[in-house]
Tab-separated table of C-alpha atoms and ligand atoms in Angstrom:
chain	number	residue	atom	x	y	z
D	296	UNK	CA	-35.405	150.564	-70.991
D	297	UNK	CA	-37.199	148.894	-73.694
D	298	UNK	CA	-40.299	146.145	-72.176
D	299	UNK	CA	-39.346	142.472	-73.041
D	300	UNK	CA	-43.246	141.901	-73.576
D	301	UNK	CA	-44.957	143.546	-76.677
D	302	UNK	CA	-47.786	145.610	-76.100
D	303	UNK	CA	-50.373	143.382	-77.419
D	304	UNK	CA	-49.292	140.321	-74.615
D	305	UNK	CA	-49.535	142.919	-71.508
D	306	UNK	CA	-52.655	143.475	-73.086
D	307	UNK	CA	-54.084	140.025	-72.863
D	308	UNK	CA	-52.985	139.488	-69.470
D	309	UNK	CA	-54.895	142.769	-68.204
D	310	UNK	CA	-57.823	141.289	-70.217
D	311	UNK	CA	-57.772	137.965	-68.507
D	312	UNK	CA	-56.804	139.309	-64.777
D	313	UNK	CA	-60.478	141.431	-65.034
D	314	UNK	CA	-61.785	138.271	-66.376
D	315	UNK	CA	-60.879	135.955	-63.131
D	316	UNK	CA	-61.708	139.228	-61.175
D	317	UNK	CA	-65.064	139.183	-62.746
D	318	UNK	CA	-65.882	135.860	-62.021
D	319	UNK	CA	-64.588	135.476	-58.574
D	320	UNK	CA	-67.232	138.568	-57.896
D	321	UNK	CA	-69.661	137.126	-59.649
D	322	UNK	CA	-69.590	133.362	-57.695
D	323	UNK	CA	-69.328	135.072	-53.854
D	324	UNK	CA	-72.505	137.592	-55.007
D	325	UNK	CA	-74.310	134.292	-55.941
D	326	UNK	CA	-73.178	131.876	-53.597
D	327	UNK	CA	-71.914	133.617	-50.555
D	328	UNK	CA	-74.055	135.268	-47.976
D	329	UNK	CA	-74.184	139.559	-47.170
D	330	UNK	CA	-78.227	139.376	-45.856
D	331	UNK	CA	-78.919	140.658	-42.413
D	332	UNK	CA	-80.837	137.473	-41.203
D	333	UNK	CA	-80.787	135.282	-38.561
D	334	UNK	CA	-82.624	133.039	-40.711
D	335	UNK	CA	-79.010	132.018	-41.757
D	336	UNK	CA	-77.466	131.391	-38.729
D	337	UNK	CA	-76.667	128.694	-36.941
D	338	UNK	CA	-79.528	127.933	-34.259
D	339	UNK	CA	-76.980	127.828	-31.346
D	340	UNK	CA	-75.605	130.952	-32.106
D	341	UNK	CA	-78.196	133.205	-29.905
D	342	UNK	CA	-79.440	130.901	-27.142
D	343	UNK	CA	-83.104	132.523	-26.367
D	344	UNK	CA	-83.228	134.913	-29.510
D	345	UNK	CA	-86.277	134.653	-31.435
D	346	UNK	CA	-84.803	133.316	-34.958
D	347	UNK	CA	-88.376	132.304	-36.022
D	348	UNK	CA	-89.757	135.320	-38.320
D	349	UNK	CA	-85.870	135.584	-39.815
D	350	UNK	CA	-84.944	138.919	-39.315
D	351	UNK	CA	-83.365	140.583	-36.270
D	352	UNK	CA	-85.883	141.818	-33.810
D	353	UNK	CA	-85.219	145.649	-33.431
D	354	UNK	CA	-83.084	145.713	-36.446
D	355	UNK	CA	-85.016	146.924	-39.742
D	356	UNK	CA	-82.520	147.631	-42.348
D	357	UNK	CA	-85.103	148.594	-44.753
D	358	UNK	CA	-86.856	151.300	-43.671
D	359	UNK	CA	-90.278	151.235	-42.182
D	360	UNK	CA	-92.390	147.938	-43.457
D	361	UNK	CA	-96.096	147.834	-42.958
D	362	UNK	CA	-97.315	145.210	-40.641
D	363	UNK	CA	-98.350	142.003	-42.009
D	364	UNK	CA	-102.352	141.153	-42.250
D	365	UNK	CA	-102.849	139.032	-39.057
D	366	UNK	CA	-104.421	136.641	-40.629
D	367	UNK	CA	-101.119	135.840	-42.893
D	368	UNK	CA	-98.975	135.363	-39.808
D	369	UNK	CA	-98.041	132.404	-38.771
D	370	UNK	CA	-99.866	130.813	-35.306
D	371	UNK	CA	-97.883	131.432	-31.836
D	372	UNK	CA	-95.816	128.468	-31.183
D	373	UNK	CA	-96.783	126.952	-27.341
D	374	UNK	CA	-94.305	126.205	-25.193
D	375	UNK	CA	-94.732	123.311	-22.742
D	376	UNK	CA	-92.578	122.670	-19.577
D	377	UNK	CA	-90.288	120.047	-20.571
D	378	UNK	CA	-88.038	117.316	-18.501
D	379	UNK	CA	-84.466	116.713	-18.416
D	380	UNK	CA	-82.845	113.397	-16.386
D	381	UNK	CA	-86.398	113.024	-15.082
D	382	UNK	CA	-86.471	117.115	-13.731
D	383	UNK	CA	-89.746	119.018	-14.759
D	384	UNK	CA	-87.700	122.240	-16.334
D	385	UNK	CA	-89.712	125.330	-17.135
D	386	UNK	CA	-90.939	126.820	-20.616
D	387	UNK	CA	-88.610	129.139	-21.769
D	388	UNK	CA	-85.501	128.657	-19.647
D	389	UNK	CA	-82.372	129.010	-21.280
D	390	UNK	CA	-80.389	125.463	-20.957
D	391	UNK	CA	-76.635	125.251	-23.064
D	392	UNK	CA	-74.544	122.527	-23.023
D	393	UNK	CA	-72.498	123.820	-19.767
D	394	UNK	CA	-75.816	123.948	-17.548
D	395	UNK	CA	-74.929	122.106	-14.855
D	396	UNK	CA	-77.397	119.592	-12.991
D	397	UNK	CA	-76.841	121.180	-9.811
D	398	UNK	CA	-78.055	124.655	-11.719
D	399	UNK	CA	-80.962	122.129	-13.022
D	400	UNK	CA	-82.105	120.598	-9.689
D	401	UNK	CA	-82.073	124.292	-8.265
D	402	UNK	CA	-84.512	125.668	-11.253
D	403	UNK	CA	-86.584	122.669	-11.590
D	404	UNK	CA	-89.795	122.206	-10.846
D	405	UNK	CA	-91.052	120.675	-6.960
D	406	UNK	CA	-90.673	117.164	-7.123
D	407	UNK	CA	-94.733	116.305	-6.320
D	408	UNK	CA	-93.517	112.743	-5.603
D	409	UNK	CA	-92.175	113.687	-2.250
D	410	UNK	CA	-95.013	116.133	-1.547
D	411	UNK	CA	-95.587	114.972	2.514
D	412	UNK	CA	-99.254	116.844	2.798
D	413	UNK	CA	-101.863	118.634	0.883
D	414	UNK	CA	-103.398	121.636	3.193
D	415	UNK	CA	-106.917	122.130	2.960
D	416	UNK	CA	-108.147	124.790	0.222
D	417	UNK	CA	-108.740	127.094	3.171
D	418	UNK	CA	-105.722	126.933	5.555
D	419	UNK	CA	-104.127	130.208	6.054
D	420	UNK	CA	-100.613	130.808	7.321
D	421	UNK	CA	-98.555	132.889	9.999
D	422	UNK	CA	-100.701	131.474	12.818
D	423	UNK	CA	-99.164	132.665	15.976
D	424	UNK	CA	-96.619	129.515	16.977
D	425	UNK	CA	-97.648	128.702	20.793
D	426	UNK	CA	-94.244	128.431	22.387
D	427	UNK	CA	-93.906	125.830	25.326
D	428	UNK	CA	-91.261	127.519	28.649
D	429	UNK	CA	-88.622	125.164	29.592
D	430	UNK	CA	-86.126	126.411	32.659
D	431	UNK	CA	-86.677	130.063	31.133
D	432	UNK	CA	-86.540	129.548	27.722
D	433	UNK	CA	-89.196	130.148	25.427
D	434	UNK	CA	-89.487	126.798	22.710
D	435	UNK	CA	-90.317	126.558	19.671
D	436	UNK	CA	-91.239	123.384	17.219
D	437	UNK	CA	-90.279	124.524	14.089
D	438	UNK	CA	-90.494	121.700	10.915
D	439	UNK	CA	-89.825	121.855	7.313
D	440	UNK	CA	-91.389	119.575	4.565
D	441	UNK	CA	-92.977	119.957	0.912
D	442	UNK	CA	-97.008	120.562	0.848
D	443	UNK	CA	-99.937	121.224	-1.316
D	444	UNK	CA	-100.542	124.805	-0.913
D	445	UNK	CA	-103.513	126.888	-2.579
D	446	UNK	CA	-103.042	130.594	-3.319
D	447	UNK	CA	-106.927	130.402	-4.809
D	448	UNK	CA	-109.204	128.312	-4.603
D	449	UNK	CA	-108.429	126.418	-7.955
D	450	UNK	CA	-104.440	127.349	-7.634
D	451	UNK	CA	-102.576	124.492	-5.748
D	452	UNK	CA	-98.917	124.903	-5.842
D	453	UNK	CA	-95.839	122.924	-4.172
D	454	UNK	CA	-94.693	124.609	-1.138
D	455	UNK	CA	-91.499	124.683	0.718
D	456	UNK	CA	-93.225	124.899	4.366
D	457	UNK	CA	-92.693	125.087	8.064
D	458	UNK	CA	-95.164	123.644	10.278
D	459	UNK	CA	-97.451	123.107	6.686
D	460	UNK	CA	-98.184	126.233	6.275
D	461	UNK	CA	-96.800	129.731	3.967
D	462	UNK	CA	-96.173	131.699	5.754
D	463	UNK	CA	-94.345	129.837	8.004
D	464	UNK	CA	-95.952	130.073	11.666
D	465	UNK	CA	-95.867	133.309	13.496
D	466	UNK	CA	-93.068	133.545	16.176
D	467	UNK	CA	-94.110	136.451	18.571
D	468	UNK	CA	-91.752	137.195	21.582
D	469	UNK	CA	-90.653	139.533	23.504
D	470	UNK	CA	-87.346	141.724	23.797
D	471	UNK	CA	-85.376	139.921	26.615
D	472	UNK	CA	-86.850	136.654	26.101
D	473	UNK	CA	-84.739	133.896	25.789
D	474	UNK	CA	-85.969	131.626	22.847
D	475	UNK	CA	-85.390	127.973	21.462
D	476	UNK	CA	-86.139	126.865	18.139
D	477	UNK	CA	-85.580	123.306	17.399
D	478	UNK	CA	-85.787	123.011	13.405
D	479	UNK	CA	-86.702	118.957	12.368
D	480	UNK	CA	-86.006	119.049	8.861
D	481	UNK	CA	-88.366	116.579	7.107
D	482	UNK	CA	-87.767	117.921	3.485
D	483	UNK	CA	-85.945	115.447	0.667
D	484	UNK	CA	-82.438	117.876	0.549
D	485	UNK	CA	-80.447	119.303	3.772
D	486	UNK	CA	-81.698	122.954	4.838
D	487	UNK	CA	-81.095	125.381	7.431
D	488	UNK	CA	-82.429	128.298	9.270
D	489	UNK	CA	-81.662	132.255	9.564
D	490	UNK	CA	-83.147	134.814	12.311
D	491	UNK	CA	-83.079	137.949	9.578
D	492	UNK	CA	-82.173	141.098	11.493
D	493	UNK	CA	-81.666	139.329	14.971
D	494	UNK	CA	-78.299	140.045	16.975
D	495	UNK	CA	-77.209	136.521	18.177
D	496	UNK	CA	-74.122	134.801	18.360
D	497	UNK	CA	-72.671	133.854	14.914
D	498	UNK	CA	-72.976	130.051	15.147
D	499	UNK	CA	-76.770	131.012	15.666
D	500	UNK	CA	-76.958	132.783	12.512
D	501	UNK	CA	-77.987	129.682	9.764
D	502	UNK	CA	-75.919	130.779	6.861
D	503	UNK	CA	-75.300	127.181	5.638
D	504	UNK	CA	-71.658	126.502	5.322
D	505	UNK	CA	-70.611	129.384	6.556
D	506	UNK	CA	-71.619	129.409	10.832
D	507	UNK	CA	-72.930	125.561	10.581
D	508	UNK	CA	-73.664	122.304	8.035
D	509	UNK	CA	-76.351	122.198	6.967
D	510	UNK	CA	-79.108	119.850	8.314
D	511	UNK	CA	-79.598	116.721	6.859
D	512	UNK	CA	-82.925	115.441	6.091
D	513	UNK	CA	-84.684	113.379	9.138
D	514	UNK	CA	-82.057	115.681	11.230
D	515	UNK	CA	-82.629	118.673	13.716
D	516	UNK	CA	-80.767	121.692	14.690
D	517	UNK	CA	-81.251	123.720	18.413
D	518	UNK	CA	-81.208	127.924	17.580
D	519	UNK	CA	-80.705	129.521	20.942
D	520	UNK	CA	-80.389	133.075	21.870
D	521	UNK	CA	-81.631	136.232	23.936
D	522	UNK	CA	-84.024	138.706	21.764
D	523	UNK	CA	-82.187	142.258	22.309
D	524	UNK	CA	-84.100	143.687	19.738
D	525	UNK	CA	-88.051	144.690	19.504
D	526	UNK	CA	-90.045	144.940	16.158
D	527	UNK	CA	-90.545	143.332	13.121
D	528	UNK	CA	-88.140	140.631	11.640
D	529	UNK	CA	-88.466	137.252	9.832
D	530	UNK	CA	-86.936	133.878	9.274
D	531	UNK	CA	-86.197	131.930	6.218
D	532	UNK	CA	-83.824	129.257	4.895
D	533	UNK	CA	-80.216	130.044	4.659
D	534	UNK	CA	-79.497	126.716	2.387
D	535	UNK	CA	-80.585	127.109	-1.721
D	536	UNK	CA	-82.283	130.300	-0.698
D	537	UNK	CA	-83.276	130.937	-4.316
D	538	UNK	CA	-85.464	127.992	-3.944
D	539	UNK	CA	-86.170	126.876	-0.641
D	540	UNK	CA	-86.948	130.513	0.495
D	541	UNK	CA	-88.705	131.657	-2.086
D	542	UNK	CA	-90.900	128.659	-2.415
D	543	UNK	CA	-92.338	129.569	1.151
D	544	UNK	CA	-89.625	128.599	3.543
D	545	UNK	CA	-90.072	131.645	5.963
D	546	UNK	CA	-91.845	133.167	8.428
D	547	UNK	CA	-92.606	136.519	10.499
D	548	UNK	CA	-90.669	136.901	14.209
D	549	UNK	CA	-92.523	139.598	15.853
D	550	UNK	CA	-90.857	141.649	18.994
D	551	UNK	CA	-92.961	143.151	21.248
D	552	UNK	CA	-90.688	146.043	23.038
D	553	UNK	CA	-90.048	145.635	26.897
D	554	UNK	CA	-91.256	149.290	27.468
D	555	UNK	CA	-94.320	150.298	25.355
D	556	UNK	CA	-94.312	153.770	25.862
D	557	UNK	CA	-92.808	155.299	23.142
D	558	UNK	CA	-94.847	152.417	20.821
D	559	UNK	CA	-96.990	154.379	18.519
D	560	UNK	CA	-100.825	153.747	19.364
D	561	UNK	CA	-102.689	151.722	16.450
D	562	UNK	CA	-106.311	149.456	16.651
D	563	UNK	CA	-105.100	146.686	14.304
D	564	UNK	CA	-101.581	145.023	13.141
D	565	UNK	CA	-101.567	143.485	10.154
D	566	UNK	CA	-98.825	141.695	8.942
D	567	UNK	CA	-97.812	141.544	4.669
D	568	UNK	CA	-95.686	139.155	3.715
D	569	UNK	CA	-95.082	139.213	0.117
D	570	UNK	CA	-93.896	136.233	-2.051
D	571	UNK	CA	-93.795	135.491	-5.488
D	572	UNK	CA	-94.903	132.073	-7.732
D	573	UNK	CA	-94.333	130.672	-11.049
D	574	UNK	CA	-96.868	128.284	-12.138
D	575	UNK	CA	-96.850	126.279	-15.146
D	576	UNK	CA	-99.127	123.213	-16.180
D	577	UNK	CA	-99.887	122.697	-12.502
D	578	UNK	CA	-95.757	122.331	-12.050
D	579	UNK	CA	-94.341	125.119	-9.503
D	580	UNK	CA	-91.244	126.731	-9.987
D	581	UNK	CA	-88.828	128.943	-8.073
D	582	UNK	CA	-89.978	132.269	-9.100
D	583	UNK	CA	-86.407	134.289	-10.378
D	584	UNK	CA	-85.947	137.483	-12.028
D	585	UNK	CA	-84.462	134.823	-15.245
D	586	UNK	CA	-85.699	133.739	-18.458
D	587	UNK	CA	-88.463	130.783	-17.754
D	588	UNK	CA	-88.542	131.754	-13.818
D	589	UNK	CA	-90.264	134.976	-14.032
D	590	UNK	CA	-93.491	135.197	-11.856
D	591	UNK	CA	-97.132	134.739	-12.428
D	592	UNK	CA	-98.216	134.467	-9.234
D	593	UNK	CA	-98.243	136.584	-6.046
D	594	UNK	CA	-99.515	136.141	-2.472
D	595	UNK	CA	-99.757	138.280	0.573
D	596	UNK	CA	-99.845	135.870	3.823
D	597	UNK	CA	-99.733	132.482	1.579
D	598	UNK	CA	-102.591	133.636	-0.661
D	599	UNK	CA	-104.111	135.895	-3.410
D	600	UNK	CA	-106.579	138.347	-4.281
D	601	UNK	CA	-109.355	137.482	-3.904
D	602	UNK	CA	-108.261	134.576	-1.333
D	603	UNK	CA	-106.083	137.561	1.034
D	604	UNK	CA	-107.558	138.837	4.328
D	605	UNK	CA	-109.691	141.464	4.672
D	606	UNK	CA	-109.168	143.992	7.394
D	607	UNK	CA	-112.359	145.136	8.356
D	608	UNK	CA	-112.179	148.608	10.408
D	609	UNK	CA	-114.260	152.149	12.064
D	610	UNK	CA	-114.045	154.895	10.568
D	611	UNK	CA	-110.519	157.017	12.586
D	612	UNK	CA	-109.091	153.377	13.444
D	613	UNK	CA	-105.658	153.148	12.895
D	614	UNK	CA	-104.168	150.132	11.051
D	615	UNK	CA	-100.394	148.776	11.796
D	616	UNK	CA	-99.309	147.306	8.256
D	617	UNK	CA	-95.904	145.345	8.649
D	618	UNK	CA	-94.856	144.911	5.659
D	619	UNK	CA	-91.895	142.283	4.866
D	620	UNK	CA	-89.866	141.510	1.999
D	621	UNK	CA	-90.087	137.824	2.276
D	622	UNK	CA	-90.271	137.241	-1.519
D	623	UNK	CA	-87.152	137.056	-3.597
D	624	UNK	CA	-87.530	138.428	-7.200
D	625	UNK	CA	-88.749	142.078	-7.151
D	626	UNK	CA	-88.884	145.402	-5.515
D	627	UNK	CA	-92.454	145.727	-4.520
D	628	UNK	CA	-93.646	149.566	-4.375
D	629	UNK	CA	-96.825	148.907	-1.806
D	630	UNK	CA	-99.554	151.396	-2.258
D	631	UNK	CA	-102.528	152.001	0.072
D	632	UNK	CA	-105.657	154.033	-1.152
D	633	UNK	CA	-107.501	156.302	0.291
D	634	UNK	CA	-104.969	158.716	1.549
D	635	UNK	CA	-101.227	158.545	3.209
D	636	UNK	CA	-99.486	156.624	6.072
D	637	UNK	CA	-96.765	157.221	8.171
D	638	UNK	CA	-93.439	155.286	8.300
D	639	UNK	CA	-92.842	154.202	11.522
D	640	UNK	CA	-90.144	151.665	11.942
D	641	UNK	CA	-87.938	150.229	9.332
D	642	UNK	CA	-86.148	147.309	9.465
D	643	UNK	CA	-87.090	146.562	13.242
D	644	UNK	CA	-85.972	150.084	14.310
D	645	UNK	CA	-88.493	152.866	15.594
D	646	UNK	CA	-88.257	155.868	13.449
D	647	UNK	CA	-88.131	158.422	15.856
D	648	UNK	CA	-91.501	160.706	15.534
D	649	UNK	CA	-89.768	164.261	14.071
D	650	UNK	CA	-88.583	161.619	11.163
D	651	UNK	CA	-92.128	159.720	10.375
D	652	UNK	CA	-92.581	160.746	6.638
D	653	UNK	CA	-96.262	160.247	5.208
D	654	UNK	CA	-96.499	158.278	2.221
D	655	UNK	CA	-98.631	156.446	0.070
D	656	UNK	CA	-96.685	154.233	-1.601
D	657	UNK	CA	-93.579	152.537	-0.180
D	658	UNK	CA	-90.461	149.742	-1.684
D	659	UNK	CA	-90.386	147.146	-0.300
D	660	UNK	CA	-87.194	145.456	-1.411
D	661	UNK	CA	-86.469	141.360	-0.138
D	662	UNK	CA	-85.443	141.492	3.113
D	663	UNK	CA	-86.876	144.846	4.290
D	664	UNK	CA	-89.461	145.965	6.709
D	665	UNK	CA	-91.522	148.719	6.910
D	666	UNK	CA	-94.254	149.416	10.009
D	667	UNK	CA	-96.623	151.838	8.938
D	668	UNK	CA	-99.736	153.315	9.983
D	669	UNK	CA	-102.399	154.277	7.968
D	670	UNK	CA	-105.789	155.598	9.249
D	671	UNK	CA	-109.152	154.848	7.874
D	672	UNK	CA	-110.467	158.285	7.250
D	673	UNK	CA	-113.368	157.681	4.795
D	674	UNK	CA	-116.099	154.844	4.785
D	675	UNK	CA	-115.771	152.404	1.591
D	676	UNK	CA	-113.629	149.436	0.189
D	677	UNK	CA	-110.107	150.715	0.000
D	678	UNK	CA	-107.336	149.127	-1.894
D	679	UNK	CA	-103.330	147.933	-0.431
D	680	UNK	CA	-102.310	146.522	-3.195
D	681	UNK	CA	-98.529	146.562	-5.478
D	682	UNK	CA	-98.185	148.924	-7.613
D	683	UNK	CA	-96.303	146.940	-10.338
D	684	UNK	CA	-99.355	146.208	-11.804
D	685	UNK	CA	-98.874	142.876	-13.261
D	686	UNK	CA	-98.251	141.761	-9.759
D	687	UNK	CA	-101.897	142.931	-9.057
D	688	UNK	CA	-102.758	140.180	-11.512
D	689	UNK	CA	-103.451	136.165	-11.083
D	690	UNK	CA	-101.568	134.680	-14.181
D	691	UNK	CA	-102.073	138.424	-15.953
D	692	UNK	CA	-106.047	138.030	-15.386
D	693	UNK	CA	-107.593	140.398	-12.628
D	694	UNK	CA	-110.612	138.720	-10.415
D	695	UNK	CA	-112.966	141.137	-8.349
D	696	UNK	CA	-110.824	143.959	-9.835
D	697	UNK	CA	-107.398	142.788	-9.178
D	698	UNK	CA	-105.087	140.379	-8.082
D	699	UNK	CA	-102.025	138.830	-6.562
D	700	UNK	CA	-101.104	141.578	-4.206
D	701	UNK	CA	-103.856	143.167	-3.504
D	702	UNK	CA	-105.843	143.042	-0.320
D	703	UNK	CA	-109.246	145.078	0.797
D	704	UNK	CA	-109.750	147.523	3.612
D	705	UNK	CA	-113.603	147.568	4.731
D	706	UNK	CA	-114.105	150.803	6.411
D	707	UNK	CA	-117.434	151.307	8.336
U	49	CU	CU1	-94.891	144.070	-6.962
C-alpha cells in the first residue's frame, strides 16, 4: 500500500512534534518545581516541622555538607507563650484549625485571676491531716482551690491544691478504720475525688461520670468506706486528670497494718511523691508528654532540689522510702547512692521476704508504689535522685549539683 503523504510532509510533522516536545520540557524544567525543599511548601502542610532553614531535617540529598560558620547562621527565633480567646497557650504547642476549645481550656495555662491564696515561700506539703471521730468514723476536711505554690525559692507556680498545699495533706489511717472524707470543692470548674488502690464500694470510687457527677464548684461530696487494705496508696482527682492531677491535685493515704508483726523494721519513713511542672514566663502549664507541655520542672513532696527534705540519719539506720507515682508524664527510674535497697511492698502489698529483690534503681511509673528500704551504711551526703537526668535539673540548670528530683541523705 502506497502512503497518501510524501515523504518530505511526514517529515515535517516529526520535525515539529520534537519541536512542541522540546518546548513543553523546556517550560516545566524552568517553571515547575522537582527541589527537595520545604522551603516550597505550603506552611500548613507540616504543622510543627521546622520549615525555617529550607531543607528537610534528616534528609540530605546531597551528600555530606560542611557545617555552616556560626557566625553566618541566622539568630534562634524565641518563642513566647501566646493567648487565644483570652487563654495563656504555651510556646510550641501544636494548635490546627480543628483544636477544639475544650482541648484549649485543658492545655492552657492556670488562670492566675482566680488564684484563691499564695502559700508562703516556705510551706511544705503532705502534713499529716488530723482527722476529727464522729460515731466511729474517722473525718476528714478535704478542700480544693488554685494557690501560689513555690518549688524554689524564686519558682512560684499555680497549683491545683487540697487544703493549700502540694502534696495534698497526708491521710494516715489504719486498716479497719472506717473513714469520711468530705471534699468542698472551691476551685473555678467541677472536680472530683479517687482513693487509688483502695477496695470500696463503686459509687465511692470518684471516676467522674462514670460512679458519680462531678462536683460543682462551691459544692461538696461525702467519700465513705472501711480501709481493708494496709500500706501505701494515694488520692487524686478523677475529673480532667491531665490537668487537675497533675497540677498538684493529690495526696498520700497511708495504712498502717492492724497486726505489725510481719512489718519490716525501719528508723525513718519517708514518703516521695513525684510530680512534674512546665513553667513558662511565670505562666504554669499542665506538664504532658506533647509538643509545648513537656516538663521543666520537677518536685519531690511539692518542691525541688535544693528546696526537698533532707533525711538526716546514723550510720546502720534504716530508711523506709515510699515512693509514689503521683506525677503524670514519665516513668521515673529512682536511684539511691551509696549502695542497694530492698523492695518491700509494691503497690500497697507486702512482698513476702524470700521475694525482696535488692536494687538500686527502681520505675516508678504514675500510679505505682514502691516501699523500699535502704540502709545507711557509710557516713557522707548520699544522693536519691531520678535517673533521667534532665529531671535532676531546674529548667535544664543544676543548683548544689543537681536538681528537680533529687533529694540528700546526711549520714552521720
Ligand atoms: Cu524522672
Amino acid at each position: 500500500m502506497k502512503p497518501k503523504a510524501t515523504r518530505a510532509q511526514i517529515f515535517a510533522v516529526m520535525l515539529l512534534t520534537l519541536l512542541a516536545l522540546a518546548i513543553g520540557v523546556l517550560i516545566a524544567a524552568l517553571y515547575g518545581n522537582f527541589s527537595m525543599s520545604s522551603k516550597n511548601m505550603p506552611q500548613t502542610a507540616m504543622p510543627g516541622m521546622n520549615q525555617s532553614n529550607g531543607s528537610m531535617p534528616g534528609m540530605n540529598m546531597k551528600g555530606t555538607t560542611a557545617p555552616a560558620p556560626v557566625a553566618s547562621l541566622p539568630t534562634a527565633l524565641m518563642s513566647s507563650v501566646s493567648q487565644m480567646n483570652g487563654l495563656v497557650m504555651p510556646p510550641g504547642m501544636i494548635m490546627t484549625a480543628d483544636t477544639s476549645m475544650e482541648a484549649m481550656e485543658d492545655m492552657a495555662a492556670v488562670d492566675l485571676t482566680k488564684i484563691a491564696y499564695t502559700a508562703p515561700a516556705d510551706a511544705r506539703g503532705n502534713q499529716i491531716l488530723e482527722p476529727k471521730v464522729e460515731k466511729g468514723f474517722k473525718v476528714f476536711n478535704l478542700d480544693v482551690s488554685l494557690i501560689n505554690w513555690n518549688i524554689l525559692p524564686g519558682t512560684q507556680v499555680a497549683a491545683y491544691a487540697f487544703n493549700r498545699q502540694v502534696p495534698g495533706p497526708r491521710i494516715q489511717v489504719t486498716e479497719g478504720d472506717r473513714i469520711r472524707m468530705i471534699v468542698k470543692n472551691n476551685l473555678p470548674e467541677p472536680t472530683t475525688v479517687h482513693w487509688h488502690g483502695m477496695i470500696l464500694p463503686n459509687n465511692m470510687d470518684g471516676p467522674a461520670d462514670v460512679t458519680q457527677k462531678p462536683i460543682a464548684p462551691g459544692e461538696s461530696y461525702t467519700y465513705e468506706f472501711t480501709v481493708k487494705q494496709s500500706g501505701t496508696y494515694f488520692y487524686h482527682s478523677h475529673k480532667d486528670v491531665d490537668r487537675q492531677q497533675t497540677l498538684g491535685m493529690y495526696g498520700a493515704l497511708i495504712v498502717e497494718p492492724k497486726n505489725k508483726a510481719n512489718t519490716p523494721a525501719f528508723d525513718q519513713d519517708v514518703t516521695v511523691q513525684l510530680q512534674e511542672w512546665t513553667v513558662k514566663q511565670g505562666y504554669t502549664f499542665p506538664s504532658m508528654p506533647m509538643e509545648g507541655l513537656l516538663p521543666n520542672f520537677f518536685t519531690i513532696n511539692g518542691k525541688a532540689y535544693p528546696s526537698t527534705e533532707t533525711v538526716n540519719a546514723k550510720v546502720g539506720e534504716k530508711i523506709r522510702f515510699r515512693f509514689i507515682g503521683s506525677n503524670n508524664a514519665f516513668i521515673h527510674p529512682m536511684h539511691i547512692h551509696g549502695g542497694p535497697f530492698k523492695i518491700v511492698a509494691t503497690d500497697g502489698n507486702p512482698v513476702p521476704v524470700a521475694a525482696q529483690i535488692e536494687k538500686d534503681t527502681i520505675n516508678v511509673a504514675p500510679g505505682e508504689r514502691y516501699d523500699v528500704i535502704w540502709t545507711a551504711r557509710e557516713k557522707g551526703k548520699w544522693l536519691l535522685h531520678c535517673h533521667i537526668a534532665h529531671h535532676a535539673t531546674n529548667d535544664n540548670v543544676e543548683v548544689q549539683g543537681a536538681g528537680g528530683l533529687t533529694m540528700l541523705i546526711n549520714v552521720t
